[in-house]
Amino acid sequence: MTPVHLPRVWQWRVSGHLPEAARHAPVLDAAEHARLGALRAEADRDRYLVAHVALRRVLGERLGLAPAAVRIVRRPCTDCGGPHGRPVVAGDTGTHFSLSHAGDLVAVAVAEVAVGVDVEEVPPPDVVAATAPTVLHPEELRELAALPEAARPAAFARCWTRKEACLKALGTGLNTPPATVRVGTGLRAVALPGRHQADVPTLPGYAAAVATHEAVTDDQGKGCT
């Protein structure tokens, strides 16, 4: 039996950790500083700073390195060959990570196998009505339609974070049409072959999920994200 490699997940509130992240901003590398500077909205810059400082500190502790010494690179994309495939720790095949942020929340997951984490704010009903038909599996659409209208936003967010986490762990991201992946909208996720997933307790008004994939080849880790 293939062992289940359980991930560790950390969460931070952007508003609560921004001052500390600002003090540790020098740990970011040149590419991260450039991307941070290119973000036009202050809220986007704040989320990026907290997320990437937190990621470096988590990885540094795991690897026994100073956060600034962690080298994060991207594998080539199998779709276009560009340098924006799965982010990985340079030279370390035993440490896999995933990063997500939304609203006032940042999450990082680390595992011994390919891992994906996703956090989302629970959307308003009109966004659910407009988005669900394009991203949910037909069975998930039926599940959603059977719920009281007031329960649909939370169910949609639960389903969406599961999908994103699974597709991040697989390495394809949204290059795999989300509607082709069934994870379910209910309190128990639909099991997927070769993957392990779980909803993650989080802040009110948010949903979060994590997934691992036990057998990812090099090619599977290079899709556009």
Tab-separated table of C-alpha atoms in Angstrom:
chain	number	residue	atom	x	y	z
A	1	MET	CA	0.000	0.000	0.000
A	2	THR	CA	1.314	3.449	-0.919
A	3	PRO	CA	1.902	5.522	2.226
A	4	VAL	CA	-0.174	8.653	2.720
A	5	HIS	CA	2.098	11.667	3.108
A	6	LEU	CA	0.065	14.120	5.134
A	7	PRO	CA	0.799	17.816	4.511
A	8	ARG	CA	1.235	20.514	7.101
A	9	VAL	CA	-0.799	23.668	6.586
A	10	TRP	CA	-0.196	27.128	8.061
A	11	GLN	CA	-2.549	30.110	7.864
A	12	TRP	CA	-1.979	33.812	8.543
A	13	ARG	CA	-4.186	36.890	8.540
A	14	VAL	CA	-2.648	39.522	6.276
A	15	SER	CA	-3.805	42.389	8.492
A	16	GLY	CA	-2.261	40.815	11.584
A	17	HIS	CA	1.085	39.866	10.065
A	18	LEU	CA	1.775	42.739	7.679
A	19	PRO	CA	4.063	44.735	10.033
A	20	GLU	CA	6.212	41.662	10.724
A	21	ALA	CA	6.308	40.733	7.034
A	22	ALA	CA	7.422	44.267	6.175
A	23	ARG	CA	10.341	43.944	8.597
A	24	HIS	CA	11.382	40.696	6.929
A	25	ALA	CA	10.912	41.894	3.339
A	26	PRO	CA	14.694	41.692	2.648
A	27	VAL	CA	14.451	37.877	2.634
A	28	LEU	CA	12.656	38.035	-0.736
A	29	ASP	CA	14.792	37.485	-3.824
A	30	ALA	CA	15.121	39.878	-6.748
A	31	ALA	CA	12.311	38.270	-8.753
A	32	GLU	CA	9.936	38.443	-5.797
A	33	HIS	CA	10.811	42.078	-5.145
A	34	ALA	CA	10.186	42.855	-8.813
A	35	ARG	CA	6.805	41.171	-8.791
A	36	LEU	CA	5.865	42.865	-5.530
A	37	GLY	CA	6.766	46.249	-6.983
A	38	ALA	CA	4.723	45.587	-10.116
A	39	LEU	CA	1.488	45.059	-8.177
A	40	ARG	CA	-0.588	48.223	-8.405
A	41	ALA	CA	-3.185	47.663	-5.677
A	42	GLU	CA	-2.034	48.055	-2.087
A	43	ALA	CA	-4.126	45.073	-0.957
A	44	ASP	CA	-2.444	42.867	-3.572
A	45	ARG	CA	1.004	44.017	-2.444
A	46	ASP	CA	0.156	43.336	1.191
A	47	ARG	CA	-1.071	39.803	0.442
A	48	TYR	CA	1.937	39.035	-1.728
A	49	LEU	CA	4.393	40.295	0.891
A	50	VAL	CA	2.850	38.363	3.776
A	51	ALA	CA	2.471	35.210	1.670
A	52	HIS	CA	5.980	35.076	0.288
A	53	VAL	CA	7.766	36.087	3.477
A	54	ALA	CA	5.752	33.416	5.317
A	55	LEU	CA	6.578	30.810	2.678
A	56	ARG	CA	10.303	31.524	2.888
A	57	ARG	CA	10.286	31.350	6.681
A	58	VAL	CA	8.426	28.014	6.654
A	59	LEU	CA	10.739	26.527	4.030
A	60	GLY	CA	13.831	27.900	5.738
A	61	GLU	CA	12.868	26.266	9.028
A	62	ARG	CA	12.156	22.945	7.292
A	63	LEU	CA	15.418	22.981	5.316
A	64	GLY	CA	17.640	24.410	8.040
A	65	LEU	CA	18.403	27.512	5.982
A	66	ALA	CA	18.041	31.228	6.442
A	67	PRO	CA	14.833	32.322	4.656
A	68	ALA	CA	16.820	34.430	2.208
A	69	ALA	CA	18.956	31.413	1.281
A	70	VAL	CA	15.992	29.348	0.039
A	71	ARG	CA	16.100	29.228	-3.757
A	72	ILE	CA	12.640	28.950	-5.304
A	73	VAL	CA	12.513	28.264	-9.029
A	74	ARG	CA	9.821	27.266	-11.516
A	75	ARG	CA	9.848	24.263	-13.776
A	76	PRO	CA	9.228	24.895	-17.474
A	77	CYS	CA	5.616	24.858	-18.582
A	78	THR	CA	4.744	21.844	-20.698
A	79	ASP	CA	2.130	23.840	-22.600
A	80	CYS	CA	4.303	26.742	-23.750
A	81	GLY	CA	7.796	26.127	-22.367
A	82	GLY	CA	7.714	29.367	-20.390
A	83	PRO	CA	9.242	29.709	-16.915
A	84	HIS	CA	5.962	29.581	-15.023
A	85	GLY	CA	5.352	25.951	-14.194
A	86	ARG	CA	5.172	24.485	-10.696
A	87	PRO	CA	7.318	26.406	-8.168
A	88	VAL	CA	9.865	24.168	-6.433
A	89	VAL	CA	12.823	24.429	-4.090
A	90	ALA	CA	15.948	24.333	-6.265
A	91	GLY	CA	17.786	21.038	-5.891
A	92	ASP	CA	15.373	19.585	-3.312
A	93	THR	CA	13.050	16.841	-4.541
A	94	GLY	CA	11.784	15.921	-1.065
A	95	THR	CA	10.132	19.205	-0.139
A	96	HIS	CA	6.943	20.167	-1.952
A	97	PHE	CA	4.941	23.276	-1.178
A	98	SER	CA	1.909	25.240	-2.229
A	99	LEU	CA	0.799	28.798	-1.521
A	100	SER	CA	-2.599	30.482	-1.692
A	101	HIS	CA	-4.067	33.797	-0.606
A	102	ALA	CA	-7.431	35.518	-0.771
A	103	GLY	CA	-8.856	38.523	1.009
A	104	ASP	CA	-7.208	38.731	4.435
A	105	LEU	CA	-5.963	35.145	4.475
A	106	VAL	CA	-2.751	33.396	3.409
A	107	ALA	CA	-2.124	29.647	3.497
A	108	VAL	CA	1.019	27.565	2.941
A	109	ALA	CA	1.157	23.780	2.706
A	110	VAL	CA	4.299	21.625	2.770
A	111	ALA	CA	4.530	17.872	2.178
A	112	GLU	CA	6.897	15.107	1.082
A	113	VAL	CA	4.873	14.652	-2.119
A	114	ALA	CA	3.188	17.047	-4.521
A	115	VAL	CA	0.753	19.219	-2.596
A	116	GLY	CA	-1.819	21.876	-3.337
A	117	VAL	CA	-3.588	24.300	-1.018
A	118	ASP	CA	-6.303	26.803	-1.787
A	119	VAL	CA	-8.163	29.442	0.200
A	120	GLU	CA	-11.074	31.501	-1.077
A	121	GLU	CA	-13.545	34.002	0.272
A	122	VAL	CA	-17.114	32.703	0.186
A	123	PRO	CA	-18.604	34.510	-2.840
A	124	PRO	CA	-21.950	36.319	-2.979
A	125	PRO	CA	-24.925	34.440	-4.491
A	126	ASP	CA	-24.809	36.282	-7.823
A	127	VAL	CA	-21.184	35.261	-8.362
A	128	VAL	CA	-22.062	31.653	-7.579
A	129	ALA	CA	-24.957	31.721	-10.050
A	130	ALA	CA	-22.755	33.162	-12.801
A	131	THR	CA	-19.670	31.028	-12.180
A	132	ALA	CA	-20.951	27.589	-11.158
A	133	PRO	CA	-22.160	26.485	-14.627
A	134	THR	CA	-18.691	27.007	-16.110
A	135	VAL	CA	-16.547	25.366	-13.414
A	136	LEU	CA	-18.606	22.687	-11.658
A	137	HIS	CA	-19.055	19.079	-12.714
A	138	PRO	CA	-22.646	18.248	-13.780
A	139	GLU	CA	-23.149	16.182	-10.625
A	140	GLU	CA	-21.884	19.086	-8.509
A	141	LEU	CA	-24.330	21.415	-10.239
A	142	ARG	CA	-27.142	19.053	-9.319
A	143	GLU	CA	-25.949	18.959	-5.722
A	144	LEU	CA	-25.794	22.740	-5.569
A	145	ALA	CA	-29.258	23.179	-7.091
A	146	ALA	CA	-30.713	20.852	-4.457
A	147	LEU	CA	-29.519	23.089	-1.619
A	148	PRO	CA	-31.406	26.056	-0.163
A	149	GLU	CA	-30.238	29.216	-1.891
A	150	ALA	CA	-28.645	30.551	1.293
A	151	ALA	CA	-26.439	27.459	1.578
A	152	ARG	CA	-25.085	27.559	-1.964
A	153	PRO	CA	-22.247	30.116	-1.578
A	154	ALA	CA	-20.525	28.121	1.189
A	155	ALA	CA	-20.996	24.854	-0.717
A	156	PHE	CA	-19.599	26.399	-3.892
A	157	ALA	CA	-16.558	27.776	-2.054
A	158	ARG	CA	-15.971	24.390	-0.416
A	159	CYS	CA	-16.107	22.690	-3.806
A	160	TRP	CA	-13.933	25.256	-5.557
A	161	THR	CA	-11.117	25.134	-2.990
A	162	ARG	CA	-11.074	21.336	-3.262
A	163	LYS	CA	-10.769	21.562	-7.042
A	164	GLU	CA	-7.969	24.120	-6.972
A	165	ALA	CA	-6.060	22.199	-4.313
A	166	CYS	CA	-6.328	18.969	-6.332
A	167	LEU	CA	-5.289	20.601	-9.588
A	168	LYS	CA	-2.349	22.330	-7.909
A	169	ALA	CA	-1.230	18.996	-6.435
A	170	LEU	CA	-1.571	17.353	-9.836
A	171	GLY	CA	0.544	20.138	-11.314
A	172	THR	CA	-1.756	21.170	-14.146
A	173	GLY	CA	-3.585	24.000	-12.415
A	174	LEU	CA	-6.472	25.433	-14.366
A	175	ASN	CA	-5.143	23.967	-17.624
A	176	THR	CA	-7.313	21.049	-16.588
A	177	PRO	CA	-10.920	22.251	-17.044
A	178	PRO	CA	-12.335	22.385	-13.490
A	179	ALA	CA	-15.716	21.092	-14.638
A	180	THR	CA	-14.092	17.758	-15.566
A	181	VAL	CA	-12.935	17.141	-11.985
A	182	ARG	CA	-15.566	16.007	-9.497
A	183	VAL	CA	-14.774	16.674	-5.840
A	184	GLY	CA	-18.302	17.294	-4.537
A	185	THR	CA	-20.036	20.187	-2.795
A	186	GLY	CA	-21.092	18.263	0.314
A	187	LEU	CA	-19.451	17.975	3.696
A	188	ARG	CA	-17.496	14.921	2.498
A	189	ALA	CA	-15.323	15.266	-0.574
A	190	VAL	CA	-15.476	12.752	-3.427
A	191	ALA	CA	-12.385	10.535	-3.364
A	192	LEU	CA	-10.063	10.819	-6.359
A	193	PRO	CA	-7.638	8.047	-7.416
A	194	GLY	CA	-4.074	8.689	-6.262
A	195	ARG	CA	-5.033	11.820	-4.369
A	196	HIS	CA	-5.816	12.606	-0.770
A	197	GLN	CA	-7.695	15.745	0.125
A	198	ALA	CA	-9.218	17.444	3.119
A	199	ASP	CA	-11.105	20.592	3.949
A	200	VAL	CA	-9.108	22.854	6.259
A	201	PRO	CA	-10.728	24.717	9.166
A	202	THR	CA	-10.337	28.429	8.540
A	203	LEU	CA	-11.751	31.905	9.210
A	204	PRO	CA	-15.486	32.618	8.997
A	205	GLY	CA	-16.393	33.735	5.495
A	206	TYR	CA	-13.625	31.650	3.897
A	207	ALA	CA	-13.130	28.107	2.649
A	208	ALA	CA	-9.853	26.204	2.470
A	209	ALA	CA	-8.695	22.785	1.273
A	210	VAL	CA	-5.480	20.845	0.844
A	211	ALA	CA	-4.636	17.893	-1.415
A	212	THR	CA	-1.657	15.674	-2.103
A	213	HIS	CA	-0.796	13.603	-5.135
A	214	GLU	CA	1.307	10.541	-4.462
A	215	ALA	CA	2.809	9.942	-7.900
A	216	VAL	CA	3.637	13.073	-9.892
A	217	THR	CA	6.081	12.761	-12.778
A	218	ASP	CA	8.253	15.635	-14.019
A	219	ASP	CA	5.837	16.270	-16.854
A	220	GLN	CA	2.859	16.475	-14.488
A	221	GLY	CA	4.570	19.191	-12.519
A	222	LYS	CA	4.940	21.693	-15.336
A	223	GLY	CA	1.535	22.929	-16.335
A	224	CYS	CA	0.641	26.634	-16.518
A	225	THR	CA	-0.812	28.017	-13.282
